[in-house]
Tab-separated table of C-alpha atoms and ligand atoms in Angstrom:
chain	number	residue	atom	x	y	z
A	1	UNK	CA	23.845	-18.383	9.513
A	2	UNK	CA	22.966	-17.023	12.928
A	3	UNK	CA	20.242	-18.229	14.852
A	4	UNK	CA	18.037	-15.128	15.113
A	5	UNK	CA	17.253	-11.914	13.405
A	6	UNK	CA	16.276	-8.452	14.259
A	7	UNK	CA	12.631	-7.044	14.132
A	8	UNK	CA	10.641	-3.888	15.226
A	9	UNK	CA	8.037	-4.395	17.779
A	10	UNK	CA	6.120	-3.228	20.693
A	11	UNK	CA	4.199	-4.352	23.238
A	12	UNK	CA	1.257	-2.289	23.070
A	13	UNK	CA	-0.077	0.566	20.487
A	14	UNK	CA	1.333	3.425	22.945
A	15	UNK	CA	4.724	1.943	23.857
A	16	UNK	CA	7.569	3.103	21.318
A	17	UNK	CA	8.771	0.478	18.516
A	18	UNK	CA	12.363	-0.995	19.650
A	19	UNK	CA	14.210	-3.353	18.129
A	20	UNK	CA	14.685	-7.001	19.266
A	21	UNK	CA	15.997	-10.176	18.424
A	22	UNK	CA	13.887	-12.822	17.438
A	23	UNK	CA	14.710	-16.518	17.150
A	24	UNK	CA	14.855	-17.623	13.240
A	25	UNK	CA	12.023	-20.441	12.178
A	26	UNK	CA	13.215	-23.436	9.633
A	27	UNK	CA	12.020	-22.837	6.264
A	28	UNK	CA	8.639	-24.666	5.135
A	29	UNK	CA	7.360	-26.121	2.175
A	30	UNK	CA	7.915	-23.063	-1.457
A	31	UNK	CA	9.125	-20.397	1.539
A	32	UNK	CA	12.391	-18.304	1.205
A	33	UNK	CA	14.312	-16.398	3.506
A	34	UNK	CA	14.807	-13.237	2.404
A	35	UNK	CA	17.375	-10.599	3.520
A	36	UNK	CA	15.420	-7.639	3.710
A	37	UNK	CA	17.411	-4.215	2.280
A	38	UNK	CA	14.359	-1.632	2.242
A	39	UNK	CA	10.770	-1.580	3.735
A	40	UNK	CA	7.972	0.325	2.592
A	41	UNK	CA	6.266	2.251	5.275
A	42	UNK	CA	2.055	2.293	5.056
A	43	UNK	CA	-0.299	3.603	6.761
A	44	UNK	CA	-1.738	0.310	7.950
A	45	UNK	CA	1.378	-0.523	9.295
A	46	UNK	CA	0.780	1.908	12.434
A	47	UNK	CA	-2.923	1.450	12.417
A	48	UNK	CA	-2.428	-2.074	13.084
A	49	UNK	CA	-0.644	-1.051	16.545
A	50	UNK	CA	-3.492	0.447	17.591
A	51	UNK	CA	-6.143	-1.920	16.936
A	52	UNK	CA	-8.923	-2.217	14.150
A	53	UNK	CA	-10.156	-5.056	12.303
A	54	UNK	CA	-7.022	-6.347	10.795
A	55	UNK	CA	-5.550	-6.464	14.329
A	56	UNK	CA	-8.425	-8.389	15.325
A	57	UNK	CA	-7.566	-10.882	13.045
A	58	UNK	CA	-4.171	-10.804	13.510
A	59	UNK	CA	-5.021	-12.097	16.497
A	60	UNK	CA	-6.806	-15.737	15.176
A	61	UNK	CA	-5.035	-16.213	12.435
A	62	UNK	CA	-2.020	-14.322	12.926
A	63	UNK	CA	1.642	-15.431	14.546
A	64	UNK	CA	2.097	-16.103	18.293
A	65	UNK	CA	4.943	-13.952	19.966
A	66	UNK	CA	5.849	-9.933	19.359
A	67	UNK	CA	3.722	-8.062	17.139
A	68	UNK	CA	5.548	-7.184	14.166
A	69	UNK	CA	3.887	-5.276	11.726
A	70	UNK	CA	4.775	-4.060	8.049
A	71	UNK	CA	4.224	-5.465	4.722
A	72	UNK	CA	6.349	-4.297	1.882
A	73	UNK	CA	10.040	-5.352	1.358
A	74	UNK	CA	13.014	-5.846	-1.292
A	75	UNK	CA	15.584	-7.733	-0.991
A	76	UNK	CA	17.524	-11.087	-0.967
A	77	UNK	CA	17.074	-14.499	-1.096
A	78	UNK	CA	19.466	-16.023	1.171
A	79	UNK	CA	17.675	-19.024	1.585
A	80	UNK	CA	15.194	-21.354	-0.031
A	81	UNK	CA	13.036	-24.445	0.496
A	82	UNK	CA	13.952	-27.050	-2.173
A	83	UNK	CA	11.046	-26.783	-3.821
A	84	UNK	CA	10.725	-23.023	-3.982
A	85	UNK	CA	10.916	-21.789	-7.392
A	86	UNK	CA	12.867	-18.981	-6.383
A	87	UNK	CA	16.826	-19.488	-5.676
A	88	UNK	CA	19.547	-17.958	-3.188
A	89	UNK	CA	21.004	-14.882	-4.863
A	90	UNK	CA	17.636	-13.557	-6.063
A	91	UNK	CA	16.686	-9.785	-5.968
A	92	UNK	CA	13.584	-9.731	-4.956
A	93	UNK	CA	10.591	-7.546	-3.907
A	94	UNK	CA	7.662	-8.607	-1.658
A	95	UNK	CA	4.634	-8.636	0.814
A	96	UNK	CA	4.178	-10.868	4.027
A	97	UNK	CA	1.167	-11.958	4.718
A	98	UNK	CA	0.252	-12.796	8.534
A	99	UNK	CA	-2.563	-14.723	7.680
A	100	UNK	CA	0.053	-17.354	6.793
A	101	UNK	CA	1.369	-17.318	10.115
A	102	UNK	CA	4.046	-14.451	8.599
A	103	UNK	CA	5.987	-11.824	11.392
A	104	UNK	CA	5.771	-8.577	9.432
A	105	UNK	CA	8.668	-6.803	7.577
A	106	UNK	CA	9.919	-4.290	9.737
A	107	UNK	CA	12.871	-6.820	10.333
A	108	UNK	CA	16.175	-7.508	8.954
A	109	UNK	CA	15.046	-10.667	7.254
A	110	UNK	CA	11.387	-12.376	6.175
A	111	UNK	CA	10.394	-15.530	5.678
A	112	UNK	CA	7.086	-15.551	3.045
A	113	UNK	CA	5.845	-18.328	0.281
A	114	UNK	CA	7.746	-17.745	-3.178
A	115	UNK	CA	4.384	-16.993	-4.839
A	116	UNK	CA	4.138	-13.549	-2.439
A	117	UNK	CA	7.389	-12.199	-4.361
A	118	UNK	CA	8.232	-11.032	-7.903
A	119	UNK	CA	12.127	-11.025	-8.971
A	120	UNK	CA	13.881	-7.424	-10.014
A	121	UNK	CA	15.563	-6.819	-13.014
A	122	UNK	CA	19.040	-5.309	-12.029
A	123	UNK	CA	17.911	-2.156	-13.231
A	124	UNK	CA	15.357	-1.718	-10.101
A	125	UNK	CA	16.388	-0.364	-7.204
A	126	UNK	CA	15.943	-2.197	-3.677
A	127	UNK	CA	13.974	1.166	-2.578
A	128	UNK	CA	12.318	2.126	-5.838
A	129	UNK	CA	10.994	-1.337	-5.526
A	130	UNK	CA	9.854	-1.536	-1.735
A	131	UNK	CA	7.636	1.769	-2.565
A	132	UNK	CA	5.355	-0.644	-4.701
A	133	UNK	CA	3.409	-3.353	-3.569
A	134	UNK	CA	0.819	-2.404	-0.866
A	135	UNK	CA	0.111	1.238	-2.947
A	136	UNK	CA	0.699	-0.296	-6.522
A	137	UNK	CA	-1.814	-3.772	-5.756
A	138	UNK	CA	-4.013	-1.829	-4.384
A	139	UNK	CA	-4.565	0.516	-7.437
A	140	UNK	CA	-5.137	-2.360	-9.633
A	141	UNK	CA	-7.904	-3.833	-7.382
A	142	UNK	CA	-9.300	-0.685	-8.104
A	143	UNK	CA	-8.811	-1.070	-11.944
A	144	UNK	CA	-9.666	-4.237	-11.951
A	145	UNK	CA	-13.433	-3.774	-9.768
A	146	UNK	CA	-14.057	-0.419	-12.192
A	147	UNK	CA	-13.136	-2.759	-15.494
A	148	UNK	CA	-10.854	0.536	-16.165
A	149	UNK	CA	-9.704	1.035	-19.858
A	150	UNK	CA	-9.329	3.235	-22.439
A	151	UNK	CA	-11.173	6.606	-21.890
A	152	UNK	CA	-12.833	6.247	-18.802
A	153	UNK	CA	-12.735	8.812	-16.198
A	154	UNK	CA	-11.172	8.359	-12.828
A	155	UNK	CA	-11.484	10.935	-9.678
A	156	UNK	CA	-8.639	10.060	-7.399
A	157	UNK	CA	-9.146	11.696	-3.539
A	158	UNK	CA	-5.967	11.245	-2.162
A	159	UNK	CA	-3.948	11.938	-5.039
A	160	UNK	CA	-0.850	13.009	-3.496
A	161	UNK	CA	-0.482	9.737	-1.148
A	162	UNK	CA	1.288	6.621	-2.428
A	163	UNK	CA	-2.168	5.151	-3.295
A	164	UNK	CA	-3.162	8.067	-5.587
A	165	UNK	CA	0.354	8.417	-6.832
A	166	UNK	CA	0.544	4.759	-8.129
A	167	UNK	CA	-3.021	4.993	-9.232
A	168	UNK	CA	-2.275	8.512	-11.634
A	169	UNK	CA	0.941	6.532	-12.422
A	170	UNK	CA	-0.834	3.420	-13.519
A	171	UNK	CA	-3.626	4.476	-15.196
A	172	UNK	CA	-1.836	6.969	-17.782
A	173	UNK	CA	-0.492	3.828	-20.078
A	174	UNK	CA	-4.239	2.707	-19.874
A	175	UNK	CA	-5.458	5.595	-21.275
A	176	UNK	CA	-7.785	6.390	-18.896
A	177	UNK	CA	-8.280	9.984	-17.980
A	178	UNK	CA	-7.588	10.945	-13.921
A	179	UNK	CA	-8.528	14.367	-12.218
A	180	UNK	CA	-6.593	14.256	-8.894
A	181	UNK	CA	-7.807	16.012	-5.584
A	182	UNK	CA	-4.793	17.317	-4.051
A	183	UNK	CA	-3.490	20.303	-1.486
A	184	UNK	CA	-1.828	23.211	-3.031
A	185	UNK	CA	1.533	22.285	-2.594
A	186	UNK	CA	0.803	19.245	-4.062
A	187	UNK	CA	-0.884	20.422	-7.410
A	188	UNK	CA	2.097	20.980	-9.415
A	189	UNK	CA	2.902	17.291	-8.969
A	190	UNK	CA	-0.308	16.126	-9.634
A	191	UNK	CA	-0.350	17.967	-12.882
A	192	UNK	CA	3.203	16.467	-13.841
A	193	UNK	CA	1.419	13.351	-13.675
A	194	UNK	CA	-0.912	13.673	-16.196
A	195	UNK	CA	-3.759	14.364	-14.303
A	196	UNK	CA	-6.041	17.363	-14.112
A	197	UNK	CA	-5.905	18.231	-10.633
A	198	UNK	CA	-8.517	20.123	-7.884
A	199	UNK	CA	-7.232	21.733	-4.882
A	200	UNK	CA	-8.985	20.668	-2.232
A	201	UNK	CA	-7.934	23.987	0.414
A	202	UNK	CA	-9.972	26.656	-2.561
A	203	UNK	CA	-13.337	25.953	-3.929
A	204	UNK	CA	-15.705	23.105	-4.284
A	205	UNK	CA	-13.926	20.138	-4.872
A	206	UNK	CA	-17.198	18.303	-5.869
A	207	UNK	CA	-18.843	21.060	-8.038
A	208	UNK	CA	-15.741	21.161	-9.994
A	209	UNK	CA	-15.074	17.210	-10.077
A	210	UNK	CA	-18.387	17.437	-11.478
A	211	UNK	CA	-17.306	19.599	-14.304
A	212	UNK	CA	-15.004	17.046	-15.430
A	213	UNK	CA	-17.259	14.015	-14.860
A	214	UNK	CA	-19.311	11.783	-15.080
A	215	UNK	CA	-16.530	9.462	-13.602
A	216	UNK	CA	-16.131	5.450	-13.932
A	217	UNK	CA	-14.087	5.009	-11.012
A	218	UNK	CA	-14.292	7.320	-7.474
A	219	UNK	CA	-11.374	6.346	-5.905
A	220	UNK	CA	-11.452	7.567	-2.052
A	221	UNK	CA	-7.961	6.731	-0.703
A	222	UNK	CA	-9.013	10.038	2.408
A	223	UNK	CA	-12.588	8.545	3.926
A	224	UNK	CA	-16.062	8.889	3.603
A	225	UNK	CA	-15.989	11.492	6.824
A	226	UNK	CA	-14.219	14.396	4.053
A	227	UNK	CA	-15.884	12.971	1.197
A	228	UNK	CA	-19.173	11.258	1.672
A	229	UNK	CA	-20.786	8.552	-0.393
A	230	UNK	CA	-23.712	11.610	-1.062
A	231	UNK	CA	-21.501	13.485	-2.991
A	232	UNK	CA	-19.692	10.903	-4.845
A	233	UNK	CA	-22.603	8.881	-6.210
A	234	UNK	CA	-23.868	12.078	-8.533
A	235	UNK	CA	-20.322	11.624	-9.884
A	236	UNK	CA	-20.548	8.422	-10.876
A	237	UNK	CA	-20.934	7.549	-15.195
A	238	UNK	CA	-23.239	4.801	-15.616
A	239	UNK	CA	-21.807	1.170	-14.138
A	240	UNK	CA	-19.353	3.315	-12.128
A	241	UNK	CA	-17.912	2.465	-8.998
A	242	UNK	CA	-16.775	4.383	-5.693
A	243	UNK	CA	-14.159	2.207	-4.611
A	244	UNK	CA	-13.390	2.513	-0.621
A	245	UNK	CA	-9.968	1.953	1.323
A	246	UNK	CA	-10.548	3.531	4.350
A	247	UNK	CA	-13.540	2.427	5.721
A	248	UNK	CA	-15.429	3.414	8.511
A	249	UNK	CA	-18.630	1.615	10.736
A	250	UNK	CA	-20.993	3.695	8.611
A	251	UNK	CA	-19.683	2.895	5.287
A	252	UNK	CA	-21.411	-0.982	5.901
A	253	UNK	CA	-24.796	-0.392	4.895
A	254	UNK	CA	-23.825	0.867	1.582
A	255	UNK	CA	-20.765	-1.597	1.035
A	256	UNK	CA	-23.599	-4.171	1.465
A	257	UNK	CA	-26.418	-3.048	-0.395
A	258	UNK	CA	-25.265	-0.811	-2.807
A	259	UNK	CA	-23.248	-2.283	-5.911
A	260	UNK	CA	-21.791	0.880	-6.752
A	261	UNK	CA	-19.864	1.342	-3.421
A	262	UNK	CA	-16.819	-1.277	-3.503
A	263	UNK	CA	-14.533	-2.326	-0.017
A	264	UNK	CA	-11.096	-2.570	-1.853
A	265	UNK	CA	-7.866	-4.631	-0.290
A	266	UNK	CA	-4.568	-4.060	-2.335
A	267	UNK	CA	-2.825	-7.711	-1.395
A	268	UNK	CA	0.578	-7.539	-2.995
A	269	UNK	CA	1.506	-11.195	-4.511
A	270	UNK	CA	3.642	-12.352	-7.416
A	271	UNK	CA	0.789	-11.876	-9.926
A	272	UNK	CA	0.103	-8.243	-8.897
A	273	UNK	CA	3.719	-7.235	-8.531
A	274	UNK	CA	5.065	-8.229	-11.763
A	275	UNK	CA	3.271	-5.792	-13.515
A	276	UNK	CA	4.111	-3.459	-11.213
A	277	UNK	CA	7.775	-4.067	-11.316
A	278	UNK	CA	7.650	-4.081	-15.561
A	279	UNK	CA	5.966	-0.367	-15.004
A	280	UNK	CA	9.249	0.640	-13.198
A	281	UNK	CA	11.470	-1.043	-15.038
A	282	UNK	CA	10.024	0.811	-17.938
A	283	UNK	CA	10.060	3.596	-16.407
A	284	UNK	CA	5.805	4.032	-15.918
A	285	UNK	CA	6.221	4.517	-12.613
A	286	UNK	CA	8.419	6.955	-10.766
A	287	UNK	CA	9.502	6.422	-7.034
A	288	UNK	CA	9.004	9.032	-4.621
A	289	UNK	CA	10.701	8.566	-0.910
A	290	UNK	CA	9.572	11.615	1.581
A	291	UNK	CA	12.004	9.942	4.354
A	292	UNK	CA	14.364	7.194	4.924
A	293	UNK	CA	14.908	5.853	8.834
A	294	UNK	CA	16.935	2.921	9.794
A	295	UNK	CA	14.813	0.127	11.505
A	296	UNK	CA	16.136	1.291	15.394
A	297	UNK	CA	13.704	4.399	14.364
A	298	UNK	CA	10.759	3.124	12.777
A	299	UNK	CA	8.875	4.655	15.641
A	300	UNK	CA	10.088	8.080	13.737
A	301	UNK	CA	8.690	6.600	10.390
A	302	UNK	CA	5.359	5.806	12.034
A	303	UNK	CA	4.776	9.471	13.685
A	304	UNK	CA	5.665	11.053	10.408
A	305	UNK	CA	3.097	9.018	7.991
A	306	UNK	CA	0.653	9.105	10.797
A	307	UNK	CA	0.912	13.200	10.494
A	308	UNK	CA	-1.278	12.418	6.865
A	309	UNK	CA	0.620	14.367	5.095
A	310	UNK	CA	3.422	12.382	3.487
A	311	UNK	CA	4.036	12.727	-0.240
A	312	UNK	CA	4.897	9.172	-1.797
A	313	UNK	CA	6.339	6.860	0.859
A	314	UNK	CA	8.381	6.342	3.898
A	315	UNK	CA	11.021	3.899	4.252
A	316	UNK	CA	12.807	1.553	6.467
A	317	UNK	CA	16.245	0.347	6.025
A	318	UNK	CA	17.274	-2.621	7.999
B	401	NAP	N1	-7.713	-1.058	1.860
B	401	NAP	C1	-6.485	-1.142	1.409
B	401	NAP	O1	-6.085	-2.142	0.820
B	401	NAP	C2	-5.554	0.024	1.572
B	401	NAP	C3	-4.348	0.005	0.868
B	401	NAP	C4	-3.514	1.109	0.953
B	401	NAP	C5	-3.880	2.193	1.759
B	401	NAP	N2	-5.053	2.152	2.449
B	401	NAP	C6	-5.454	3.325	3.261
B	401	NAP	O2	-5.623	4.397	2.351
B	401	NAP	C7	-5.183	5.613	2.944
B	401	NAP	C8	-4.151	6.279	2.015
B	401	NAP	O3	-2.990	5.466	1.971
B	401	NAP	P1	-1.634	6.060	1.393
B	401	NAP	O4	-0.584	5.045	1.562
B	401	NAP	O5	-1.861	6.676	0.059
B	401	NAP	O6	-1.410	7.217	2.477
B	401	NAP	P2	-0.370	8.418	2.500
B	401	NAP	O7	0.650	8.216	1.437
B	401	NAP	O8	0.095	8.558	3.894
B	401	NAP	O9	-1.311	9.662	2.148
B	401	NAP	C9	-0.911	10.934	2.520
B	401	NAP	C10	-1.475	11.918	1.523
B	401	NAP	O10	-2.859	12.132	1.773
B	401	NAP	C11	-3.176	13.433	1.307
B	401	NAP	N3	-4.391	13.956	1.925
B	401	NAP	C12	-4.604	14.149	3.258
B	401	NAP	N4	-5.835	14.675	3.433
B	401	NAP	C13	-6.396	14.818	2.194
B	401	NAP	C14	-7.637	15.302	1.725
B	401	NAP	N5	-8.575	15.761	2.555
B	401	NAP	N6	-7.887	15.302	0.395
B	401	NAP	C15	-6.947	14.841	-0.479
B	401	NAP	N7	-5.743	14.386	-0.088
B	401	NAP	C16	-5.458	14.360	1.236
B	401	NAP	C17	-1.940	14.249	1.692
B	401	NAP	O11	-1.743	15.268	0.745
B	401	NAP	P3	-2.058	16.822	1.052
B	401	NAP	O12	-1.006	17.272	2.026
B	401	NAP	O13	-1.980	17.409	-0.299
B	401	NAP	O14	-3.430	16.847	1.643
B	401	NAP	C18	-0.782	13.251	1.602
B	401	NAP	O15	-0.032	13.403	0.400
B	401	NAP	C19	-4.648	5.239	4.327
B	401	NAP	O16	-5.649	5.509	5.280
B	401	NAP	C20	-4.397	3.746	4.228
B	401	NAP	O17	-4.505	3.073	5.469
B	401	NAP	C21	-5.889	1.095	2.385
């Protein structure tokens, strides 16, 4: 096995991604070495470059060395500690987690606990499978905070992204009913999904979410800045919740003192993702790629899914 591997990095938020080689770390206690074969590209990924709270953190608890950002990956074991319950030869998909002291996935190989992967059945693609976890765990934190089931109404912002995607995806087997704000290419899709859907670009989006409402889950996967907390709340069905991914300074107040307005982090581990994989495997879940770079030109990846207008995902093969 060589002694080093191949990641993307930069040395500051303006200066391109390039890749560079890296020396390899020895395996710890339950870890596994995993050959990475596709990387899911999220928006987090290039908003860590630039700074933001989960940067700041990055920088306590985080590695030492190059920053290398990215989360999602499938792939293969090609190594594991003797006690990991996961052996060489598995198919895997997966998350790394710098708050373990992980580099991120934009790299030919990771290193990450066995308990932050779930195994794929042969009939799951390496990139089906690296479109799920950040998009697909962090639907079902939003499930789980809304106690979604059977009947209850969800208004998805953001329906076209990988977040909304997953979420229209996920909550059709529930039973749950979805009307999905969308662009007007994007309604068509929207609409194949199940969901009732609004375009955004004609009319008022929250007089006619209204019209399908009350709702027991606002999910805003766009920000408070295009839709404000004002307009949601009137949405809401009794004990519903406005759950928040992209939050901004002003957001706080209500995040702390009003129990309807929910902070929501999608953390990908092996609990999370085997659901997630069983919904592909069954075929729940469809994959969507918009673009596929190799790693040299994950600079590429980052300017596209920064443009905001990506359908599904972005991905990076090593
Ligand atoms: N907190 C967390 O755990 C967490 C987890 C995942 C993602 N996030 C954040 O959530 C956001 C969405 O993530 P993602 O992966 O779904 O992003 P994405 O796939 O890049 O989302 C792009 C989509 O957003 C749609 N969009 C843009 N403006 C819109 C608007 N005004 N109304 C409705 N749709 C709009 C675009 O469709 P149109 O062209 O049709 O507008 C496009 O399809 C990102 O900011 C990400 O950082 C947070």
């Amino acid at each position: 096995m060589p002694d080093s591997l191949s990641v993307a990095t930069s040395a500051s938020a303006t200066e391109p991604l390039r890749v560079v080689s890296v020396p390899r770390r020895p395996l710890e206690a339950r870890e596994v070495r995993v050959k990475v074969a596709a990387i899911g590209v999220n928006p987090v990924d290039w908003k860590m470059r630039s700074g933001g709270p989960l940067r700041f953190l990055h920088r306590f608890v985080g590695p030492s060395g190059p920053l290398v950002v990215g989360v999602d990956f499938a792939g293969e074991v090609i190594e594991a500690a003797p006690d990991a319950d996961l052996k060489v030869g598995a198919r895997v998909v997966g998350a790394t987690d710098f708050s373990r002291g992980q580099l991120g996935s934009y790299a030919t190989e990771v290193v990450v606990r066995d308990d932050q992967c779930a195994l794929l059945p042969a009939t799951v693609g390496f990139e089906a499978a690296a479109c799920l976890p950040v998009p697909g765990a962090t639907a079902l934190r939003a499930f789980e905070v809304s106690k979604l089931s059977a009947g209850k109404r969800v208004l998805m912002l953001g329906a076209s992204g990988a977040v909304g995607l997953a979420t229209l995806e996920l909550a059709r087997p529930l039973g749950a009913r979805v009307v999905g704000v969308c662009s007007t290419r994007n309604v068509a899709l929207v609409t194949s999904l199940g969901a009732t859907a609004l375009d955004y670009t004609r009319g008022e989006v929250f007089k006619e979410a209204a019209a399908h409402g009350p709702y027991h889950l606002v999910f805003n996967a766009v920000g408070t800045d295009r839709y404000p907390l004002a307009a949601c709340r009137p949405l809401l069905a009794p004990g519903g919740v406005i759950a928040l991914i992209v939050v901004r300074g002003a957001d706080v107040p209500a995040i702390a003192f009003d129990g309807r307005v929910k902070s929501i982090l999608g953390r990908p581990n092996r609990k999370n993702l085997e659901p997630l994989v069983a919904a592909l495997a069954r075929g729940e879940l469809t994959t969507r790629v918009e673009a596929r770079f190799p790693l040299a030109e994950a600079e590429q990846a980052h300017r596209l899914s920064e443009g905001g207008k990506v359908v599904g995902k972005v991905l990076l093969l090593p």
